[in-house]
Short mmCIF file of C-alpha atoms and ligand atoms in Angstrom, two decimals:
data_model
loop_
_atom_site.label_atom_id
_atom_site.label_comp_id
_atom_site.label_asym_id
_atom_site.label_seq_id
_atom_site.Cartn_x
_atom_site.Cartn_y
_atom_site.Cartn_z
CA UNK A 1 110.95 113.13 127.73
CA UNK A 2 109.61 111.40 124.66
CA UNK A 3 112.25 109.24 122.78
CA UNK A 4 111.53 111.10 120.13
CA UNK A 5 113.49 113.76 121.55
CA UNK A 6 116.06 111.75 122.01
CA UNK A 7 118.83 110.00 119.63
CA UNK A 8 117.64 106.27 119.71
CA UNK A 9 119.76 103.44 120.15
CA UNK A 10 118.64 100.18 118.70
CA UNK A 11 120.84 98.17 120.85
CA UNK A 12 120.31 99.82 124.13
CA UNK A 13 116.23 99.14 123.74
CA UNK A 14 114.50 96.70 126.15
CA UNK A 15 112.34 94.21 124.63
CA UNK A 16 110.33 93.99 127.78
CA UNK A 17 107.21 92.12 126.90
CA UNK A 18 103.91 92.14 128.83
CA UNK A 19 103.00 88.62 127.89
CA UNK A 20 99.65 86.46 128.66
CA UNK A 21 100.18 83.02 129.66
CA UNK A 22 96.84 81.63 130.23
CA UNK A 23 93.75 83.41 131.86
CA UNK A 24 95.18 85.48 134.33
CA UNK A 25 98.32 84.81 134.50
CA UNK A 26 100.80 87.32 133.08
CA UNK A 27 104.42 87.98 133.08
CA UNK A 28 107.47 90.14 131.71
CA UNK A 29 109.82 88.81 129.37
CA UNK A 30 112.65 90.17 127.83
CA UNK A 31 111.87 88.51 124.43
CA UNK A 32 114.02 88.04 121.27
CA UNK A 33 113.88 91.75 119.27
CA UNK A 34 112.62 91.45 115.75
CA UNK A 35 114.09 92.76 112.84
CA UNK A 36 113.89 94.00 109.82
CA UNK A 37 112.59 91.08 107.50
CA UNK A 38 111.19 92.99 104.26
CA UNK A 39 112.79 95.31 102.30
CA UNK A 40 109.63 97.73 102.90
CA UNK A 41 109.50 96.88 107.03
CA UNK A 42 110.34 99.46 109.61
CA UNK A 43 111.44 99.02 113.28
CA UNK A 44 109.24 101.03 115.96
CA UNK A 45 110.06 101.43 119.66
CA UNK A 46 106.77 101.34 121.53
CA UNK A 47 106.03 104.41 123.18
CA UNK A 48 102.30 104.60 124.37
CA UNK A 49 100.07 101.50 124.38
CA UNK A 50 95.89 101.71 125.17
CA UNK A 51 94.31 98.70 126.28
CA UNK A 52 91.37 97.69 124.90
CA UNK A 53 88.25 95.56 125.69
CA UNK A 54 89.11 92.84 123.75
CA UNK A 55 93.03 92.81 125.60
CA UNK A 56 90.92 92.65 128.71
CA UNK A 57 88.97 89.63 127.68
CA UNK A 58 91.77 87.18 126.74
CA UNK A 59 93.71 88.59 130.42
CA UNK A 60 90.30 86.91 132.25
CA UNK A 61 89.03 84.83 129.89
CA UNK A 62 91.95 83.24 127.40
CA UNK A 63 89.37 83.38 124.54
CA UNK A 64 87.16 86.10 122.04
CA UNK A 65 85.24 83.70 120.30
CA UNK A 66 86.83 81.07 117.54
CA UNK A 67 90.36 83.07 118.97
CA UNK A 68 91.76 80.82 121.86
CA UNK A 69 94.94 81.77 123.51
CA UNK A 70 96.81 77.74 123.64
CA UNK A 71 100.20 79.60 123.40
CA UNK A 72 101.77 82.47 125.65
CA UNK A 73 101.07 85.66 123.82
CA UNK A 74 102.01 89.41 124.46
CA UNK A 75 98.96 91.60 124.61
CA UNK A 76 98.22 95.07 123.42
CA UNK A 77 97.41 96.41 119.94
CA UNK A 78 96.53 100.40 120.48
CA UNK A 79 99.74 101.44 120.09
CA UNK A 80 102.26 104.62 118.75
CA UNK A 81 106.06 104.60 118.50
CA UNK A 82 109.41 106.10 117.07
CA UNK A 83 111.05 104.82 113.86
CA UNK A 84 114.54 103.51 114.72
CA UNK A 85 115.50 102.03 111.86
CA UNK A 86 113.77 101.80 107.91
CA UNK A 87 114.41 99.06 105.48
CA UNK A 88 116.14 99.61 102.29
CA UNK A 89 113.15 100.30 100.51
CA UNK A 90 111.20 102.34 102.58
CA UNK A 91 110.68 105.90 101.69
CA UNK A 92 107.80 107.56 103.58
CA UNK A 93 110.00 107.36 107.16
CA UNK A 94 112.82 108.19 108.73
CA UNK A 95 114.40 107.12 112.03
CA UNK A 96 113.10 109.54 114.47
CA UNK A 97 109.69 109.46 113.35
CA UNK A 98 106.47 109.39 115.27
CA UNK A 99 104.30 107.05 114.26
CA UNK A 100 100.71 105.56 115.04
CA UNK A 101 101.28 101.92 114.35
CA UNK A 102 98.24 99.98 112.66
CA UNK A 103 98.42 96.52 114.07
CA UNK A 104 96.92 94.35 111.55
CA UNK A 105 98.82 93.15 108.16
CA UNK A 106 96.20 91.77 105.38
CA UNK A 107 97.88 89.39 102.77
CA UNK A 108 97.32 92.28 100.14
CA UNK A 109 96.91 89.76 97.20
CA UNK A 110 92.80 88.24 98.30
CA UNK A 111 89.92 89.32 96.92
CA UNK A 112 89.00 91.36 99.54
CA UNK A 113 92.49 92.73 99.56
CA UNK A 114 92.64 93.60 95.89
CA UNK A 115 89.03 95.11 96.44
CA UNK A 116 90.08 97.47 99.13
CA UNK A 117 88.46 95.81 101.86
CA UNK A 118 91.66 94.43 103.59
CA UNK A 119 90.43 94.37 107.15
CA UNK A 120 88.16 91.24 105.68
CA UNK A 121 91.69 89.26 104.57
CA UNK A 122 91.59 86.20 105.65
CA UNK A 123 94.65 85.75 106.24
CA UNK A 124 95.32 88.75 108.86
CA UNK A 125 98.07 88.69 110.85
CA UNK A 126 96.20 90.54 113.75
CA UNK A 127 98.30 91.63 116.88
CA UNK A 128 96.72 90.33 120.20
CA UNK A 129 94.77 88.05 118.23
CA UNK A 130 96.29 84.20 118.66
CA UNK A 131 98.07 83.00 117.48
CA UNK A 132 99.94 86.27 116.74
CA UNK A 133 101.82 88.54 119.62
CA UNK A 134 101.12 92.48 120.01
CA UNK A 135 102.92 95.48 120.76
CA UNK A 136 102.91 95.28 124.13
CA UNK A 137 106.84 95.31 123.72
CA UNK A 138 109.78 97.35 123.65
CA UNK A 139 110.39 96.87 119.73
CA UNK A 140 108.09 96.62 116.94
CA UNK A 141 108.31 95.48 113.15
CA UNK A 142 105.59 96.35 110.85
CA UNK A 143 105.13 97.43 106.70
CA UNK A 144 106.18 101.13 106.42
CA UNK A 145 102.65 101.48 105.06
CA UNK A 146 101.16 100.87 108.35
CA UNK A 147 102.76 103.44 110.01
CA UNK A 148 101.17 106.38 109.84
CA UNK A 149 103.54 109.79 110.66
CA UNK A 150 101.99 111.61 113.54
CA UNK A 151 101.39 115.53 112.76
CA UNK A 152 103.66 117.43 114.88
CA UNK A 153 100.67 119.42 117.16
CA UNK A 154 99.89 115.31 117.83
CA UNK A 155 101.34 113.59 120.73
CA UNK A 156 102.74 109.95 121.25
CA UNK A 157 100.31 109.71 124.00
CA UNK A 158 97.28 110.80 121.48
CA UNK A 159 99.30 108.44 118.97
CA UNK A 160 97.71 105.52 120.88
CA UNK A 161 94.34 106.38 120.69
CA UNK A 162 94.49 106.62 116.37
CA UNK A 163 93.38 102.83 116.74
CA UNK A 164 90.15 103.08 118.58
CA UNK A 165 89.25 106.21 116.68
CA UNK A 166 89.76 104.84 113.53
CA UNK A 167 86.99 101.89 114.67
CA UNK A 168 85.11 104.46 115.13
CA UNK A 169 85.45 106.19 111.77
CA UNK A 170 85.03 102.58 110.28
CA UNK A 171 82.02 102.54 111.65
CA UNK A 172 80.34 105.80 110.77
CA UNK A 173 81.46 105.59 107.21
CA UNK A 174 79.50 101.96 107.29
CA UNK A 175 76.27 104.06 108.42
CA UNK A 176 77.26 106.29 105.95
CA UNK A 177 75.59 109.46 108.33
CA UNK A 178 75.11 112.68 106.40
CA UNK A 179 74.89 116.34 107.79
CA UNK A 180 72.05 117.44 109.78
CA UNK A 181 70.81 113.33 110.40
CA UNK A 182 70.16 111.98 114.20
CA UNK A 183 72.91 109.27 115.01
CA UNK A 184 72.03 107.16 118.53
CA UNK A 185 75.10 105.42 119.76
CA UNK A 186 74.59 102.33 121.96
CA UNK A 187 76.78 101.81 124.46
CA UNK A 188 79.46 104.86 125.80
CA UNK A 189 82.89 103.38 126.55
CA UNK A 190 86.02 104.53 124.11
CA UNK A 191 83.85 103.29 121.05
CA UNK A 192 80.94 104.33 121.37
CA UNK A 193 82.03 107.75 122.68
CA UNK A 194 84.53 107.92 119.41
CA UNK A 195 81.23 106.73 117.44
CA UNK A 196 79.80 110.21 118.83
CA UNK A 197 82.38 112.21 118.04
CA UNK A 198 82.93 111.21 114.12
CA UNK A 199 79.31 111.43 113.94
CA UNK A 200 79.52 114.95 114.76
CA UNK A 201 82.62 115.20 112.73
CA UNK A 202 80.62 113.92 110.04
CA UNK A 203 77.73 116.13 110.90
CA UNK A 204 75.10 114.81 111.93
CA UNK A 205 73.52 117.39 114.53
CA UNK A 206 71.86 115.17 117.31
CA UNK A 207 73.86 112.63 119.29
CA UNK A 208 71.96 110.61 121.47
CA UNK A 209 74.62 108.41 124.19
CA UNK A 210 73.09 105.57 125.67
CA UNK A 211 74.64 103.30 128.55
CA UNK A 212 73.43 102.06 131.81
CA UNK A 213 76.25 103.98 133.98
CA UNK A 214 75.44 107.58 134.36
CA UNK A 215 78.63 108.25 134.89
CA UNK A 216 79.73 107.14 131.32
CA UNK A 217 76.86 109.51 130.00
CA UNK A 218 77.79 112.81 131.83
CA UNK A 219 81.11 111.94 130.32
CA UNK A 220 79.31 111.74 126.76
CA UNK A 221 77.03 114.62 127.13
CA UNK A 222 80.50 116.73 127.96
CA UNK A 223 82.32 115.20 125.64
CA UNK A 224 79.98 115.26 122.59
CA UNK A 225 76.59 114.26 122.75
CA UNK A 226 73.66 116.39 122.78
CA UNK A 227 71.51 114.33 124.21
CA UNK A 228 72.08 110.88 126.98
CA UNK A 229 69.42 108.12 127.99
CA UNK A 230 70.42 105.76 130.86
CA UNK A 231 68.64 102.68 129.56
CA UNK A 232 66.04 100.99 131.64
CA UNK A 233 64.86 97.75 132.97
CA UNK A 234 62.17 97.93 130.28
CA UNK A 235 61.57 96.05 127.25
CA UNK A 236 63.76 97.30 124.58
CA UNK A 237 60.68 98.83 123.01
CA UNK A 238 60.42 101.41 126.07
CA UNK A 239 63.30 102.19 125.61
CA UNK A 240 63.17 103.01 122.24
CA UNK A 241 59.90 104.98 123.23
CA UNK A 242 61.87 106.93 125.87
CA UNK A 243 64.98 107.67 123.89
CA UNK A 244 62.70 109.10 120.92
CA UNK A 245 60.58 111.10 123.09
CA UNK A 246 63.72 112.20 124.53
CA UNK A 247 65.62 113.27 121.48
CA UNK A 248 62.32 114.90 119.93
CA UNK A 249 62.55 112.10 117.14
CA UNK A 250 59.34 110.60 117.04
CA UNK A 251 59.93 108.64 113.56
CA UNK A 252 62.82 107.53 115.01
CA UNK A 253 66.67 107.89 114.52
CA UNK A 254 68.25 108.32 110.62
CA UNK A 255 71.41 105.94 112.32
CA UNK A 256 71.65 103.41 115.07
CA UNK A 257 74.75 102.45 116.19
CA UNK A 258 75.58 99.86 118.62
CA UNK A 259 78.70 100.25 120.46
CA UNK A 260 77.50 98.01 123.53
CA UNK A 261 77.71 94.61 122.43
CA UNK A 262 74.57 93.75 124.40
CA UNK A 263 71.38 92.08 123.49
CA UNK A 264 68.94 94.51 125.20
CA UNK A 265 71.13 97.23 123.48
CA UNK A 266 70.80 95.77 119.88
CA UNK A 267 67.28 95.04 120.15
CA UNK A 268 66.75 98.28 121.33
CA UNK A 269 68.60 99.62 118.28
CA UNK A 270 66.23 98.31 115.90
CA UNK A 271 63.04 99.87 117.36
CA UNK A 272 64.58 103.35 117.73
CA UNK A 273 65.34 103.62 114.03
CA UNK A 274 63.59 105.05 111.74
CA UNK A 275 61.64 103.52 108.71
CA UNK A 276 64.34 102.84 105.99
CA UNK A 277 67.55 104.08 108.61
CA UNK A 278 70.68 102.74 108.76
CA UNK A 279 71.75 100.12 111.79
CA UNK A 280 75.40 99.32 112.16
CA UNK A 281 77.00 96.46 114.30
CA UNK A 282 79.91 97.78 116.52
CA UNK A 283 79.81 95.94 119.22
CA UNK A 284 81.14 92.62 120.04
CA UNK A 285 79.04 90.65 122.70
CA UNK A 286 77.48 87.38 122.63
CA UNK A 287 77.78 85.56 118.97
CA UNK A 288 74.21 84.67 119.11
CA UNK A 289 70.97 86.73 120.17
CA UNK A 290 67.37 87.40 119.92
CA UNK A 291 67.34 90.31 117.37
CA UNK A 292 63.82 91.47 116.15
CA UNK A 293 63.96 90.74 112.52
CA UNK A 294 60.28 91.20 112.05
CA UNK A 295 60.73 95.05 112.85
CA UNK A 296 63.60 95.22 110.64
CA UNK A 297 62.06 94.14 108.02
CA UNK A 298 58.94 96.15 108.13
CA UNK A 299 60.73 99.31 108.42
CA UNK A 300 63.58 98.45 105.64
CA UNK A 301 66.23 98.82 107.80
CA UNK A 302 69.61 98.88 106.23
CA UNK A 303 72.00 97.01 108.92
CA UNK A 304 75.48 96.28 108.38
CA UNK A 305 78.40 94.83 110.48
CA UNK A 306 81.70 96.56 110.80
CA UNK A 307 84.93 95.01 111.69
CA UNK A 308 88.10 96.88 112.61
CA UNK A 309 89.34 99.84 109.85
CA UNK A 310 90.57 99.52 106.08
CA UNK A 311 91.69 101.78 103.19
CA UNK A 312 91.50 105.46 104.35
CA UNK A 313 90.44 104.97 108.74
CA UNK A 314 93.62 105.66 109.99
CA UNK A 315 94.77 108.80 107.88
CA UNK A 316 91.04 110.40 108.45
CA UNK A 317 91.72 109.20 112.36
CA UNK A 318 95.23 111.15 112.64
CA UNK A 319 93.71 114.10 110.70
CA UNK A 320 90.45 114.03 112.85
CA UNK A 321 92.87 114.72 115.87
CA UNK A 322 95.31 116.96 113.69
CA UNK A 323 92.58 119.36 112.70
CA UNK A 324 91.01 118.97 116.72
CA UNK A 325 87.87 117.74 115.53
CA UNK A 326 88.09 115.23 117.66
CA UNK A 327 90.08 115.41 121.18
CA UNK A 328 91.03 111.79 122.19
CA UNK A 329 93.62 113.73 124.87
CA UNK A 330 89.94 113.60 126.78
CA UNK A 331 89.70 109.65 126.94
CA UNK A 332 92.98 109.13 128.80
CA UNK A 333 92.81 108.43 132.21
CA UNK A 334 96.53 108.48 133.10
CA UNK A 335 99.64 106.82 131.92
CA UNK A 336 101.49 104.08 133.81
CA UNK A 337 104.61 102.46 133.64
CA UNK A 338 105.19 99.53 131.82
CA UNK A 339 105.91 97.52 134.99
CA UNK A 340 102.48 99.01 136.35
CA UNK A 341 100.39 97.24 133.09
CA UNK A 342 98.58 94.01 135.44
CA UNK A 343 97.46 97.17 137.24
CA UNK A 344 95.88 98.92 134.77
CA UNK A 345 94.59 96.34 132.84
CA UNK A 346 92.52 95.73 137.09
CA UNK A 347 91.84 99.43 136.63
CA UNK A 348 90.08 98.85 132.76
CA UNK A 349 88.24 95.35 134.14
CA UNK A 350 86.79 97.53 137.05
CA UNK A 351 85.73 99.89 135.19
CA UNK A 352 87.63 102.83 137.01
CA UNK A 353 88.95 104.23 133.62
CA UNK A 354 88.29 104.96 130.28
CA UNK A 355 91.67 104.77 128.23
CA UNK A 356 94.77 103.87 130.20
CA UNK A 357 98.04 104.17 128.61
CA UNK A 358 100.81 101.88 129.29
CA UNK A 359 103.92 103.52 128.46
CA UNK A 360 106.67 101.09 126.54
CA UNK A 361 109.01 99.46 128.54
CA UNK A 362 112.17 102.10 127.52
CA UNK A 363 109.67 105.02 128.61
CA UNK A 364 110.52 107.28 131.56
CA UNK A 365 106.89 108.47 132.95
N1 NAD B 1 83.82 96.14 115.42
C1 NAD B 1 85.08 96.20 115.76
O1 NAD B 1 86.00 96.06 114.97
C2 NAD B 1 85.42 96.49 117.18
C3 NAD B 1 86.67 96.99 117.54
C4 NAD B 1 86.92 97.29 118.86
C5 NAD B 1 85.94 97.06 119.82
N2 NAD B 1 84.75 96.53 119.43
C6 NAD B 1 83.66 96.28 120.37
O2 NAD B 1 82.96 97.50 120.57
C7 NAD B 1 82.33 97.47 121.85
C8 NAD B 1 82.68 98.74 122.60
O3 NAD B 1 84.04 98.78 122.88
P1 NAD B 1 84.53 99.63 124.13
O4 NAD B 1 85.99 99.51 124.19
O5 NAD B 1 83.92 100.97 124.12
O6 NAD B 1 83.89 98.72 125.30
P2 NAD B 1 83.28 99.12 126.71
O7 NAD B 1 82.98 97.84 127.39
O8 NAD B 1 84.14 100.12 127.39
O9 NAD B 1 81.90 99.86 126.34
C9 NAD B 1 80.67 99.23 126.24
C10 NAD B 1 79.63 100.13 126.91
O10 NAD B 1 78.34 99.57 126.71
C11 NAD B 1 77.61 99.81 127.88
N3 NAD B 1 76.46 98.91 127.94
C12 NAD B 1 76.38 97.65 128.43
N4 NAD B 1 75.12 97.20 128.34
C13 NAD B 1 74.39 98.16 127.77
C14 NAD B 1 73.02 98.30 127.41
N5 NAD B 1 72.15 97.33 127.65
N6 NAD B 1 72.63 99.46 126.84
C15 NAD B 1 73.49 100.46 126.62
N7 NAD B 1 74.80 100.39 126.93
C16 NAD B 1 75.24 99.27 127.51
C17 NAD B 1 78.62 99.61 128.99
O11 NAD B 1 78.22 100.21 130.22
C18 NAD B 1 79.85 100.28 128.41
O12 NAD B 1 79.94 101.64 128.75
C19 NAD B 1 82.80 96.19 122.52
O13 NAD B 1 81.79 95.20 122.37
C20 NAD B 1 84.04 95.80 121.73
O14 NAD B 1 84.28 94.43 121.74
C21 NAD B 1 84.46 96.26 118.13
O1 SST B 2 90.26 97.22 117.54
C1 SST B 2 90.46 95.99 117.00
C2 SST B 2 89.76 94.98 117.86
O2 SST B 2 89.99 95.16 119.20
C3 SST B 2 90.11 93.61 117.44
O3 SST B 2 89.51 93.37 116.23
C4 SST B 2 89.65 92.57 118.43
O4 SST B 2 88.42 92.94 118.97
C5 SST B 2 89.57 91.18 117.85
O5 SST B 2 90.81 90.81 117.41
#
């Protein structure tokens, strides 16, 4: 039974904590529960937690880039909860409340802030990203106004997965795709197969998946996509040959997005758009590659990066699964317990799964 159902006591929560010590070494810890500090704060109990790549990368390798884990720090950031308690101010929630929480909190007075571009704030306090902890936890204290009220047709379990859909919808309103365009997603893991699905959303009418596991593209071509190229051990301009002779697009693709991370992927990106189309940067691989700026140039390609969600993702995220546009219940694998997490975070590295849940640590499953 969700604890939604159920009258919630504040007291009798766990604050069970899945933390990360230093590359591979994680633990549980019953760890000090937060409170309310701001007027305008809620508490949450964690109910359903996804893990995502980037969780998986400081487990094995303590680091994403400038982000180094020196302290211990509890993972997880895809995660939806019940309101247990409000702060004085707060007037959007209630206790009882099902919530998708959004796990980053801008500064809200920056530039990029004021100019409705939060997600660039500088001074984010990201969860899972060191220095700060996530919500892989039994209690959870965030702004009311980052707690977005789950519809009632939407689960706690598909609460989870407003997160990785609202990267998604980032991205496709940064490609800015249009009904009746082409959209070619690189890469077809939870992003890139969320990519597909807001495209369509948005509707654009052919969906080309691209991966190098077939597996992951019978998945896409079920899921969404109308059409799927396994990419080859060509150059990246055979592929880009293939995948428009493929698609019936021999100008190209209106919108390339890359959802992979990897060089041969982004390269190939650039030669399968069209003349003046749109390129967006999803993926997170190496900081540094060989990108062909020659062919970008020639054919005016508009490219742009995109980086987590700001004003507007996670409503249109909830309402894409409200209005069953888009059917994240698809992407979850199974559920665990919260003492099964090490486990499933094995079952993400290997590839086995596609979205695991981890339920919160006061969760029967
Ligand atoms: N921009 C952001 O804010 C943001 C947010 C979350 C995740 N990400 C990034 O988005 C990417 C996708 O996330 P995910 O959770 O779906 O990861 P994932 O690892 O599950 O998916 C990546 C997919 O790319 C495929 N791939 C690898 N090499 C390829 C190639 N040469 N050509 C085509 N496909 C290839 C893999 O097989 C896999 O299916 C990751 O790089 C992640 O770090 C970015
Ligand atoms: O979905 C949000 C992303 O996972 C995070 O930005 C992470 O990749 C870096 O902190």
């Amino acid at each position: 039974m969700d604890m939604a159902t159920q009258t919630i006591n504040k007291d009798a929560i766990s604050n069970l904590s899945f933390v990360l010590n230093k590359p591979g070494d994680v633990t549980f810890e019953e760890r000090p529960k937060p409170t309310i500090a701001d007027p305008n704060d809620v508490l949450v109990a964690v109910n359903y937690t996804g893990i995502c790549g980037s969780d998986v990368h400081y487990w094995v390798h303590g680091a994403i880039g400038h982000f180094v884990v020196k302290d211990p720090m509890v993972l997880g950031h895809e995660s939806a909860g019940t309101v247990v308690e409000v702060g004085p101010a707060v007037k959007s929630l209630k206790p009882g409340d099902r919530v998708a929480l959004e796990p980053g909190y801008p500064c809200r007075r920056c530039s990029f802030c004021r100019a409705g571009k939060y997600n660039l704030c500088p001074d984010m306090v990201f969860a899972a990203t060191p220095p700060y902890h996530g919500t892989l936890t039994g209690l959870w204290a965030a702004p009311a106004d980052f707690c977005y009220k789950l519809p009632d047709n939407v689960s706690l379990q598909e609460g989870a997965l407003v997160e990785p859909l609202a990267v998604a919808v980032h991205i496709v309103k940064q490609a800015r795709v249009q009904p009746g365009q082409s959209v070619v997603v690189m890469g077809a893991g939870p992003v890139g197969l969320l990519c597909a699905a807001v495209a369509k959303a948005y509707g654009a009418t052919k969906i080309v998946s691209v991966d190098i596991v077939q597996s992951k593209l019978d998945f896409a071509r079920d899921f969404c996509s109308t059409h799927t190229y396994a990419s080859q051990r060509v150059s990246p301009e055979d592929n880009a040959k293939a995948i428009k002779e493929l698609a019936e697009l021999p100008g190209g693709a209106d919108v390339v997005i890359d959802a992979s991370g990897a060089e041969p992927s982004i390269q190939t990106s650039i030669h399968v758009v069209r003349m003046g189309g749109t390129y967006v940067q999803g993926g997170m691989g190496k900081s540094d590659i060989t990108f062909p700026i020659m062919a970008m140039c020639l054919k005016e390609v508009t490219a742009r990066g995109s980086f987590r969600y700001g004003a507007g993702d996670y409503e249109l995220a909830v309402e894409l699964i409200r209005s069953g546009r888009v059917d994240v219940k698809r992407l979850i694998t199974g559920t665990v317990s919260f003492k099964q997490a090490e486990e499933a975070f094995q079952k993400v590295k290997s590839g086995e799964a596609i979205k695991i849940l981890i339920a919160g640590p006061n969760e029967k499953v």
